[in-house]
PDB file of C-alpha atoms in Angstrom:
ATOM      1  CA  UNK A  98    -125.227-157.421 124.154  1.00  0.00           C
ATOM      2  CA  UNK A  99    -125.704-156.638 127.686  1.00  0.00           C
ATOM      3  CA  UNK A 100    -129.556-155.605 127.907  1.00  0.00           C
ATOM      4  CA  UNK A 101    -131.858-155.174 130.650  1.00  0.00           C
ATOM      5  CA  UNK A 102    -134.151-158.265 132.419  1.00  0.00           C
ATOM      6  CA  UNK A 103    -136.866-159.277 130.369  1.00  0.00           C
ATOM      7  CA  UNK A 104    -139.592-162.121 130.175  1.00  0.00           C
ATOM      8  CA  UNK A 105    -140.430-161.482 126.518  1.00  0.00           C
ATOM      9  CA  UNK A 106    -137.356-160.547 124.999  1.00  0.00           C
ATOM     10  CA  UNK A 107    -137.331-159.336 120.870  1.00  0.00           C
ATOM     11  CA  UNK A 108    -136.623-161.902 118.054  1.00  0.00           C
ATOM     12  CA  UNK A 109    -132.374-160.576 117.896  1.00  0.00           C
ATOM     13  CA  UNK A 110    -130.384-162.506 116.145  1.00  0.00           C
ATOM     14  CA  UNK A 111    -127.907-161.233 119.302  1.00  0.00           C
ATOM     15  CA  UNK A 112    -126.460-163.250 122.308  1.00  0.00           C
ATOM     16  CA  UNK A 113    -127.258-162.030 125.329  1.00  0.00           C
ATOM     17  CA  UNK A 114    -124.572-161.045 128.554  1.00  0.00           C
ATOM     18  CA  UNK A 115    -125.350-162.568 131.697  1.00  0.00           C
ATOM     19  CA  UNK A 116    -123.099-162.045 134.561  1.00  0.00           C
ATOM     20  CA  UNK A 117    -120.326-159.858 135.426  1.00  0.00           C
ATOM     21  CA  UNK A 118    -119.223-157.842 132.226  1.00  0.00           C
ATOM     22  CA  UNK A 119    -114.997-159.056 132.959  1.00  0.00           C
ATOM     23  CA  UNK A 120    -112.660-158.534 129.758  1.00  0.00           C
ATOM     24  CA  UNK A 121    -115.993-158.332 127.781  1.00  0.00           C
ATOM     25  CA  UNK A 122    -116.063-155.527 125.018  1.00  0.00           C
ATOM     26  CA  UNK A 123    -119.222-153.190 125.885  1.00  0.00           C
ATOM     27  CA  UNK A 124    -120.717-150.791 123.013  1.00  0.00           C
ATOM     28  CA  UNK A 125    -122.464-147.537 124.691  1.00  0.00           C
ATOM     29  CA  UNK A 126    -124.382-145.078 122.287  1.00  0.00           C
ATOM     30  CA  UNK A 127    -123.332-141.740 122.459  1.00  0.00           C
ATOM     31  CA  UNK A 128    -126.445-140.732 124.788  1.00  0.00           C
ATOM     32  CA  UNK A 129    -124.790-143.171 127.222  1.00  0.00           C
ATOM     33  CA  UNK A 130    -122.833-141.072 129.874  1.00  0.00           C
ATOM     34  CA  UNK A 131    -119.176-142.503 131.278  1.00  0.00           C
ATOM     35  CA  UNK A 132    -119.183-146.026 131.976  1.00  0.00           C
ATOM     36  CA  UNK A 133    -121.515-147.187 133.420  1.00  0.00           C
ATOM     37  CA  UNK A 134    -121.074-151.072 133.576  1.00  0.00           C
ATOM     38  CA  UNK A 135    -117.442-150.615 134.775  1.00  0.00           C
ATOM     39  CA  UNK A 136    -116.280-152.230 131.349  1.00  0.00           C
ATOM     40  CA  UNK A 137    -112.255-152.371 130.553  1.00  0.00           C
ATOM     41  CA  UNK A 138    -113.210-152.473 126.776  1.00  0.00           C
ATOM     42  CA  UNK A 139    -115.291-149.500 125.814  1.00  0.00           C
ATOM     43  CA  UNK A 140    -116.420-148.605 122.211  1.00  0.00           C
ATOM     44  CA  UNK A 141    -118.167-145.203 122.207  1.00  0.00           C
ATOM     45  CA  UNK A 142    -121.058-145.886 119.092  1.00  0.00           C
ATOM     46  CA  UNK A 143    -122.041-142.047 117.912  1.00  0.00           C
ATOM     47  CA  UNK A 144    -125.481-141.807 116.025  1.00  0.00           C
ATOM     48  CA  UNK A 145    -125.447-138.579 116.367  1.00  0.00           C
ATOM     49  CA  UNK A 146    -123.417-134.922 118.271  1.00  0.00           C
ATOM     50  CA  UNK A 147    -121.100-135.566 120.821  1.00  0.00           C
ATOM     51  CA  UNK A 148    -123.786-134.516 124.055  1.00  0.00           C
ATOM     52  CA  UNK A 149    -126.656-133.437 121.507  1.00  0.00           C
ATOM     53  CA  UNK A 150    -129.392-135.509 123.305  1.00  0.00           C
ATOM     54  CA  UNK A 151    -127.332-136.678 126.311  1.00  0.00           C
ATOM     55  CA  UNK A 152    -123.764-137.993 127.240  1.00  0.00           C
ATOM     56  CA  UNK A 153    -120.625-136.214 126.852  1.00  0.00           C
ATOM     57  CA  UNK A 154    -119.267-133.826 124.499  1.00  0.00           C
ATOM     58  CA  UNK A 155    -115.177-135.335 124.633  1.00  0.00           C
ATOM     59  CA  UNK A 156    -114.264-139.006 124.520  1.00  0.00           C
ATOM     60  CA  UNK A 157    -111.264-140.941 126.446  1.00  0.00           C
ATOM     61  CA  UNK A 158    -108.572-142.278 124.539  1.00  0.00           C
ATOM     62  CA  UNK A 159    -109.402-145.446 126.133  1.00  0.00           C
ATOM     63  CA  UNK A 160    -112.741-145.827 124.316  1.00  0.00           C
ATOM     64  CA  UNK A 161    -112.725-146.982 120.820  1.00  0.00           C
ATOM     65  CA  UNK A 162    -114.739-144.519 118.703  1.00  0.00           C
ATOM     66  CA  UNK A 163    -117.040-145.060 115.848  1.00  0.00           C
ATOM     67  CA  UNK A 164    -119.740-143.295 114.230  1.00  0.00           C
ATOM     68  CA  UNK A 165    -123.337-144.248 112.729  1.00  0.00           C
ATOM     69  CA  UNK A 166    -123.255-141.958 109.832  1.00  0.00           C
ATOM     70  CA  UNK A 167    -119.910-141.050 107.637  1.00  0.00           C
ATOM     71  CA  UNK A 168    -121.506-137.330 107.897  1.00  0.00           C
ATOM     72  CA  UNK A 169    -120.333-137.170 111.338  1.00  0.00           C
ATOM     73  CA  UNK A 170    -116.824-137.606 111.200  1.00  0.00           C
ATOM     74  CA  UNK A 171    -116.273-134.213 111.472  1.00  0.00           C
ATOM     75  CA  UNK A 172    -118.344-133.442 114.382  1.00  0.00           C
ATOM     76  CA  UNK A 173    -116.911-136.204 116.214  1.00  0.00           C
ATOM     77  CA  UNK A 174    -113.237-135.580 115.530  1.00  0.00           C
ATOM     78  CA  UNK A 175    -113.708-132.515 117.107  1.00  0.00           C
ATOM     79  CA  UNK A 176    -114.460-134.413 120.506  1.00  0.00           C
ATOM     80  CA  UNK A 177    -111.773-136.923 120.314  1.00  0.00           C
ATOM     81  CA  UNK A 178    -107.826-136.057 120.884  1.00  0.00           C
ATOM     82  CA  UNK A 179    -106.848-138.114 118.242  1.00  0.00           C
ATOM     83  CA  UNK A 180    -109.150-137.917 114.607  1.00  0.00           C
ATOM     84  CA  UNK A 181    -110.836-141.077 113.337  1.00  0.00           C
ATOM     85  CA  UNK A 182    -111.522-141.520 109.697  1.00  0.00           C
ATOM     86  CA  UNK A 183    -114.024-143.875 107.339  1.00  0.00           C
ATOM     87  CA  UNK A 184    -113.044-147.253 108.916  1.00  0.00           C
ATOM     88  CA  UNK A 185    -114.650-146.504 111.833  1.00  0.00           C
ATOM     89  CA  UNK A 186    -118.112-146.168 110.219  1.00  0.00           C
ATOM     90  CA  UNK A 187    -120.256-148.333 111.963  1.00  0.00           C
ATOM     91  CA  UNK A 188    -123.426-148.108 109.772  1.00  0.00           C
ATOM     92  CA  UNK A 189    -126.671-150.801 109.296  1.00  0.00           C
ATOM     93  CA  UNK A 190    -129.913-150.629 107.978  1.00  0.00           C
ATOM     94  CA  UNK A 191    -132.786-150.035 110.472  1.00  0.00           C
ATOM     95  CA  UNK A 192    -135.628-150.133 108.487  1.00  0.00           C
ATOM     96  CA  UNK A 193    -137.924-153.047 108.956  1.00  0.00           C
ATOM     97  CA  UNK A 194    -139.213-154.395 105.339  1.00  0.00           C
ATOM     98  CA  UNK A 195    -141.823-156.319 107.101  1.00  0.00           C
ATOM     99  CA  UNK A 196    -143.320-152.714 108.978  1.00  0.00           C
ATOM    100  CA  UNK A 197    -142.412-149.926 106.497  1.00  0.00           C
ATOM    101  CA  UNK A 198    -143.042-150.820 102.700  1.00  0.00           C
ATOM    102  CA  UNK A 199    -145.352-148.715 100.543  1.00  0.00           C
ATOM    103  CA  UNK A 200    -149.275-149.862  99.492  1.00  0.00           C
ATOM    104  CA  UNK A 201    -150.930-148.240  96.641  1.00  0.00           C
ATOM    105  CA  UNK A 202    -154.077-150.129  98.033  1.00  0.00           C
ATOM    106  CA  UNK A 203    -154.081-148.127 100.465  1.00  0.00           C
ATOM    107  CA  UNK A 204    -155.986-144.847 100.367  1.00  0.00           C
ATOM    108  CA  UNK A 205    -153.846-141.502 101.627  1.00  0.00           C
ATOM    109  CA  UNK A 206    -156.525-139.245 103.375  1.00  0.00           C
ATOM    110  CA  UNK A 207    -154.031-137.373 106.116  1.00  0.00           C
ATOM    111  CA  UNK A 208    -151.111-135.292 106.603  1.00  0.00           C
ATOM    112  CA  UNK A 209    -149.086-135.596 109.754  1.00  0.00           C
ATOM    113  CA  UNK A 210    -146.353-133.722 111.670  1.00  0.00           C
ATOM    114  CA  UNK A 211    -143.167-135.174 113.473  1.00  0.00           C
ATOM    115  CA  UNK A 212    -141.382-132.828 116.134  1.00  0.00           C
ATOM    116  CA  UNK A 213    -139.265-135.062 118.405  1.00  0.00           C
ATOM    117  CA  UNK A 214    -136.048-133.013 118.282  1.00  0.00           C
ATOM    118  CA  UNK A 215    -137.024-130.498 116.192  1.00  0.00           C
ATOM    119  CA  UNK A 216    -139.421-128.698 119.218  1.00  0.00           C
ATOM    120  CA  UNK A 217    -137.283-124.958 119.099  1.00  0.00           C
ATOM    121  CA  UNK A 218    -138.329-124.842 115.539  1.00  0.00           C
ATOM    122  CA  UNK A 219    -141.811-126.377 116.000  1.00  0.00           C
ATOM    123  CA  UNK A 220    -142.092-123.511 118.171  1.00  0.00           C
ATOM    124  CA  UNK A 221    -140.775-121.073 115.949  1.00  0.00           C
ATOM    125  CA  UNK A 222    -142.604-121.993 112.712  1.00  0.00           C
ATOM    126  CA  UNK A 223    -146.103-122.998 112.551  1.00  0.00           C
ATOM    127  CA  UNK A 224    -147.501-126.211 110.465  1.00  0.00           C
ATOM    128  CA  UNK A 225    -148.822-124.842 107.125  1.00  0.00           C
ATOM    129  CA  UNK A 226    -152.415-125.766 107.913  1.00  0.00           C
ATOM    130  CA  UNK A 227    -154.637-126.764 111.158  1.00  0.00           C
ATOM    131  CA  UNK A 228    -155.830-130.308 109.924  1.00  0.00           C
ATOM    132  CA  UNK A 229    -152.427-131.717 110.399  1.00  0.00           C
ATOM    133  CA  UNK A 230    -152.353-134.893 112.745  1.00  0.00           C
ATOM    134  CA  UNK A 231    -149.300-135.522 114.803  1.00  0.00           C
ATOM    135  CA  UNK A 232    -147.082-138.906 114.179  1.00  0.00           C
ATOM    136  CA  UNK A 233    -146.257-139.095 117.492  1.00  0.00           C
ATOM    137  CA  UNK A 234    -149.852-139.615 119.108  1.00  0.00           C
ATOM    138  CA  UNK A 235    -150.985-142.009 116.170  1.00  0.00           C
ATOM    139  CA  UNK A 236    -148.123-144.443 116.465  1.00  0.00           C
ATOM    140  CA  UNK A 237    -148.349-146.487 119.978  1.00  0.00           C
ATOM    141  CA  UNK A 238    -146.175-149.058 118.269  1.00  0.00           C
ATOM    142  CA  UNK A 239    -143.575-149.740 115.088  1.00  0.00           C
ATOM    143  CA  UNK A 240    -146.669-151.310 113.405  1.00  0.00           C
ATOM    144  CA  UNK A 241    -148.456-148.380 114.037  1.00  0.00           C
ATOM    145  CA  UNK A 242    -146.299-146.401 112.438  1.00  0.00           C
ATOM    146  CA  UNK A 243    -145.951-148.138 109.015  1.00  0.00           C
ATOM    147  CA  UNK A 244    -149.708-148.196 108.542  1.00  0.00           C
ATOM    148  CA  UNK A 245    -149.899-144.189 109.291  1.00  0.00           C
ATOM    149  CA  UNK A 246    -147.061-143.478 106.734  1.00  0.00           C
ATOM    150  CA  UNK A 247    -149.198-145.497 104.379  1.00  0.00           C
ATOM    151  CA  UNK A 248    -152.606-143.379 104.894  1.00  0.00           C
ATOM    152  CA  UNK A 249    -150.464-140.350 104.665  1.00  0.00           C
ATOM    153  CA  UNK A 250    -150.190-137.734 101.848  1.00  0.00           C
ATOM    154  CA  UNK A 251    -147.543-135.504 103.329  1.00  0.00           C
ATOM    155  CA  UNK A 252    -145.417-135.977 106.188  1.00  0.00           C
ATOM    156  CA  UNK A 253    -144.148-132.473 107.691  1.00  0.00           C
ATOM    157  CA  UNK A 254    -141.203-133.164 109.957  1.00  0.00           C
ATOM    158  CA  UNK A 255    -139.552-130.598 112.219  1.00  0.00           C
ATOM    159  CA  UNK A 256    -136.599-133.108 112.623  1.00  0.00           C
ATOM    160  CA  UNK A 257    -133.917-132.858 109.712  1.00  0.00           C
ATOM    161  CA  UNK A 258    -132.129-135.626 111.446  1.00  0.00           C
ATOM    162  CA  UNK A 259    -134.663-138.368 111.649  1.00  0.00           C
ATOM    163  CA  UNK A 260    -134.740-142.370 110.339  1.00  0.00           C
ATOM    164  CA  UNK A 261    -138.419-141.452 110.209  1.00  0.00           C
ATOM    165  CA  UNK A 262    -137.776-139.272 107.124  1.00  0.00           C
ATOM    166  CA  UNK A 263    -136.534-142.412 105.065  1.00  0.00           C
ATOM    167  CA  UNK A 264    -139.652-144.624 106.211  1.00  0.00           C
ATOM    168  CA  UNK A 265    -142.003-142.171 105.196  1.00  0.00           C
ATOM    169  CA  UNK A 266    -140.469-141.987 101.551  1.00  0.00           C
ATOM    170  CA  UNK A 267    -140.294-145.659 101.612  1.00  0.00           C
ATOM    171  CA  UNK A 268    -143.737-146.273 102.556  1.00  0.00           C
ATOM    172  CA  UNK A 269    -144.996-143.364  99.678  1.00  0.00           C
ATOM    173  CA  UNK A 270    -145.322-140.026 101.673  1.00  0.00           C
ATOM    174  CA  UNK A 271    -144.300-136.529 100.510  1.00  0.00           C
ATOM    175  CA  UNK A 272    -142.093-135.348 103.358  1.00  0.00           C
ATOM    176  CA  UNK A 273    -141.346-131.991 104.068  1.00  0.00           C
ATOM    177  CA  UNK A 274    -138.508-130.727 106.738  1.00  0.00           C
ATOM    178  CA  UNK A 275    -138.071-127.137 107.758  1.00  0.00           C
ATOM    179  CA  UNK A 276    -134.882-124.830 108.489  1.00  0.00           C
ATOM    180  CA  UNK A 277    -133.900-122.265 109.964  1.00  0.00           C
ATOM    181  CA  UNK A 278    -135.367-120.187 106.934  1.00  0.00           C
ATOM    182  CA  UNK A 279    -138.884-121.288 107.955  1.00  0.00           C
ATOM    183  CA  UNK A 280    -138.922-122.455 104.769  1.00  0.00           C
ATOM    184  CA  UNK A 281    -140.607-125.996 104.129  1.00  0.00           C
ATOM    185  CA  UNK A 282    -138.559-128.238 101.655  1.00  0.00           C
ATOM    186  CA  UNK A 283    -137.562-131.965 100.249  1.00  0.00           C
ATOM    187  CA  UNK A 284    -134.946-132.975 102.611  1.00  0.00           C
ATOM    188  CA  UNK A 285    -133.320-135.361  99.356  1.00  0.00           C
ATOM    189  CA  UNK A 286    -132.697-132.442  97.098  1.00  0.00           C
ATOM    190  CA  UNK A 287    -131.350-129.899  99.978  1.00  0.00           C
ATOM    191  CA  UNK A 288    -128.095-128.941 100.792  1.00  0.00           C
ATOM    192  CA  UNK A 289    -129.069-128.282 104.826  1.00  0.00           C
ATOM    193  CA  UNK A 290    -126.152-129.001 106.687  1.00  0.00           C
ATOM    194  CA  UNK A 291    -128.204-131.194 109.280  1.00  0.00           C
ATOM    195  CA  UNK A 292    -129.684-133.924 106.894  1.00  0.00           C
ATOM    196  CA  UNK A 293    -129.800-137.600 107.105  1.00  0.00           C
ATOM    197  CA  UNK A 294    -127.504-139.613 104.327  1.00  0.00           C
ATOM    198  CA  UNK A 295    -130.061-140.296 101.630  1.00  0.00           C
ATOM    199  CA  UNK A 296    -129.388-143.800  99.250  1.00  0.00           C
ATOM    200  CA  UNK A 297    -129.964-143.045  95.674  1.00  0.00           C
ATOM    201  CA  UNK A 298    -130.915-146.525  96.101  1.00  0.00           C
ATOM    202  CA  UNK A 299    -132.992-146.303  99.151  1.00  0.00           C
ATOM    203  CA  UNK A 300    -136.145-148.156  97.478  1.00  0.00           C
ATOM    204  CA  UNK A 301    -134.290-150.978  95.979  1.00  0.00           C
ATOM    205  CA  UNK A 302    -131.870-151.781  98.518  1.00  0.00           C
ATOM    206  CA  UNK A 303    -133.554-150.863 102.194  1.00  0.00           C
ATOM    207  CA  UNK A 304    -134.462-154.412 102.841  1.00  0.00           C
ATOM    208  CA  UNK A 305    -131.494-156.417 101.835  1.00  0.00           C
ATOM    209  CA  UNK A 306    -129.626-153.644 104.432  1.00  0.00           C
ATOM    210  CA  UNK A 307    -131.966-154.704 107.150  1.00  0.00           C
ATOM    211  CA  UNK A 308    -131.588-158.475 106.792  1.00  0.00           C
ATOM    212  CA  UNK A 309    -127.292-157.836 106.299  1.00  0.00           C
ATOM    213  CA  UNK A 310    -124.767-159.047 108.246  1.00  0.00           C
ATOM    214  CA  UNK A 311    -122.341-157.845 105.751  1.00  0.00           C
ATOM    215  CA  UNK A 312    -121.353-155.196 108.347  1.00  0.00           C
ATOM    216  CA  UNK A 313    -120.045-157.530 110.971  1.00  0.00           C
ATOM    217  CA  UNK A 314    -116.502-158.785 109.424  1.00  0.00           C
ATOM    218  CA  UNK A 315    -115.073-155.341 108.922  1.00  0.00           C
ATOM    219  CA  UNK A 316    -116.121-153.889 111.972  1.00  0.00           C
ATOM    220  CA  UNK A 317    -114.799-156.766 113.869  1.00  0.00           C
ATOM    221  CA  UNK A 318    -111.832-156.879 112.370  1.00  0.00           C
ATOM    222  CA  UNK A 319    -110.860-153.048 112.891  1.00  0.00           C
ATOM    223  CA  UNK A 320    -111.757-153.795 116.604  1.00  0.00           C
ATOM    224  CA  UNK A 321    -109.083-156.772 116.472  1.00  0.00           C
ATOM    225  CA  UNK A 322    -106.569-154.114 116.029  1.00  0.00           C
ATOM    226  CA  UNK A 323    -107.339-152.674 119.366  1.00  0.00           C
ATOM    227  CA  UNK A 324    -108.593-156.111 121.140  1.00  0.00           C
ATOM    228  CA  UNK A 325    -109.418-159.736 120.693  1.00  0.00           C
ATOM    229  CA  UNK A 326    -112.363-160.449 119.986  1.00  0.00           C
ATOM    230  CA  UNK A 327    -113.702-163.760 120.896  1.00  0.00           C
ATOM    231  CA  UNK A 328    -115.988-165.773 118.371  1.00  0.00           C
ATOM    232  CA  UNK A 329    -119.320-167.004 118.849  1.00  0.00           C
ATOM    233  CA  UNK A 330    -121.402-169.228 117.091  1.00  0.00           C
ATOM    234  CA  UNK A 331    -123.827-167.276 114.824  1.00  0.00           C
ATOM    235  CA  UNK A 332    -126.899-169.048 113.424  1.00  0.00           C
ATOM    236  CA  UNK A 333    -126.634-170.606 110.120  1.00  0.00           C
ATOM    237  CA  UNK A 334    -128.315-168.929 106.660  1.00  0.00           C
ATOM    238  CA  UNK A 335    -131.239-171.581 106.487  1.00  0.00           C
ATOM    239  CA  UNK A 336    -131.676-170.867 110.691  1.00  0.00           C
ATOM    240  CA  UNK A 337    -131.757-167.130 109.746  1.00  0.00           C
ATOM    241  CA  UNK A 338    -134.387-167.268 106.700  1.00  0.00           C
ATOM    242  CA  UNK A 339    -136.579-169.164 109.335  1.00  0.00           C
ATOM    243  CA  UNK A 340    -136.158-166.929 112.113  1.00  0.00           C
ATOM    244  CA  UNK A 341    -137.299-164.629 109.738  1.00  0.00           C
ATOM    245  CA  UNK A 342    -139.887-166.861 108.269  1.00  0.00           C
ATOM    246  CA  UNK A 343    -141.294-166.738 111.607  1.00  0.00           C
ATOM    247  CA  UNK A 344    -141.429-163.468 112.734  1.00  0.00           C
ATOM    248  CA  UNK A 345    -143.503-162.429 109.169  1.00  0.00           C
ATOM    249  CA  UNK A 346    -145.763-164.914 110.595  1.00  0.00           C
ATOM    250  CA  UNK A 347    -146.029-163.605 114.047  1.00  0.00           C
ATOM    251  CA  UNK A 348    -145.606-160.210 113.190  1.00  0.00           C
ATOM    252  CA  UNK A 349    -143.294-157.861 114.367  1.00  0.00           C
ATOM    253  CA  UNK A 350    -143.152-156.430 118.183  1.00  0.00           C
ATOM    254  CA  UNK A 351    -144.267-153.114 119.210  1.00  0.00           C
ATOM    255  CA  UNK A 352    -141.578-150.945 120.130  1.00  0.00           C
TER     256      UNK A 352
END
């Protein structure tokens, strides 16, 4: 991971780059335009439209493609010259168990609205009622966000396309997305062509996702048939449950 200066960095189980980037393989998002770092090795990681919230809209042949969400393939074929199919799925679970987890302690006494990319239809379609707070000025940090979701009765979210959907369900909210209809609905039962991939699971399994690894093997072995890939030494099990161990402790890191 090549990452910016820091004197605090986050709790990664990641190395960290120093020094010139050489025959080192670099991963850009999609929002990431060109190449910045000068890399030989480029893989192009697409979470979501080719040039949707930045970046470009075709890929080189020379970058090595793969997508967040299966969903996507589609979209993202139709910016490459050749088409990529399922083993380039690159997909891991984001949500933190120790910041979003539901409470029924906890008493639910508001609603709350999420825009980020959804402002043309926030614009569009007003919120069903005035006393509707929004996410976005109540959550100064990740921690701040699980213990909104958890005082929150209904979550109405102008974003279709949105990890924030799946931590409100987790953490107990009634979550509400809006179309092109105006119409406000459960994104889980709709057939909207711009929806997140919902887990039948999600409840049960969200946490083991977070703390897996699982993803690593495949994914470096389908970039070994492009390039080598040189090992490194990743912590053991029993160093991993107490890095975790730890950060429960400590808490988690606003972000």
């Amino acid at each position: 991971m090549v990452a910016k200066p820091c004197s605090d960095p986050p709790p990664w189980l990641c190395p960290l780059h120093r020094g010139p980037v050489g025959e080192s393989i670099v991963i850009y998002p999609e929002v990431v335009p060109g190449n910045p770092l000068g890399a030989r090795k480029v893989i192009r990681w697409v979470l979501n439209d080719p040039g949707l919230l930045g970046g470009q809209t075709f890929y080189s042949d020379y970058e090595m493609v793969f997508v967040y969400d299966p969903q996507k393939l589609p979209v993202v074929n139709r910016s490459l010259s050749r088409g990529i199919g399922r083993d380039r799925v690159l997909w891991t679970g984001l949500v933190d168990p120790s910041v979003i987890y539901p409470d029924a302690s906890v008493t639910r006494t508001i609603d709350c609205s999420f825009t980020h990319k959804g402002r043309a239809l926030s614009q569009r379609f007003p919120l069903p009622h005035a006393n509707i707070l929004r996410l976005e000025d109540l959550t100064a940090s990740f921690r701040d966000l699980g213990d909104t979701l958890r005082k929150t009765k209904v979550l109405y979210s102008y974003d279709h396309y949105s990890n924030v959907l799946r931590e409100a369900v987790i953490c107990g909210c009634d979550v509400r997305v809006i179309g092109e209809d105006g119409v406000w609905h459960d994104p889980r039962t709709c057939g909207c062509p711009l929806n997140i991939l919902w887990q039948p699971d999600l409840l049960a399994t969200y946490a083991d996702h977070f703390n897996s690894s699982d993803f690593i093997i495949p994914f470096v072995r389908t970039v070994e048939t492009r390039w080598p890939v040189r090992s490194i030494r990743l912590p053991s099990p029993a160093a991993r449950t107490a890095g975790r161990a730890a950060r429960q402790r400590t808490g988690p890191r606003a972000g």
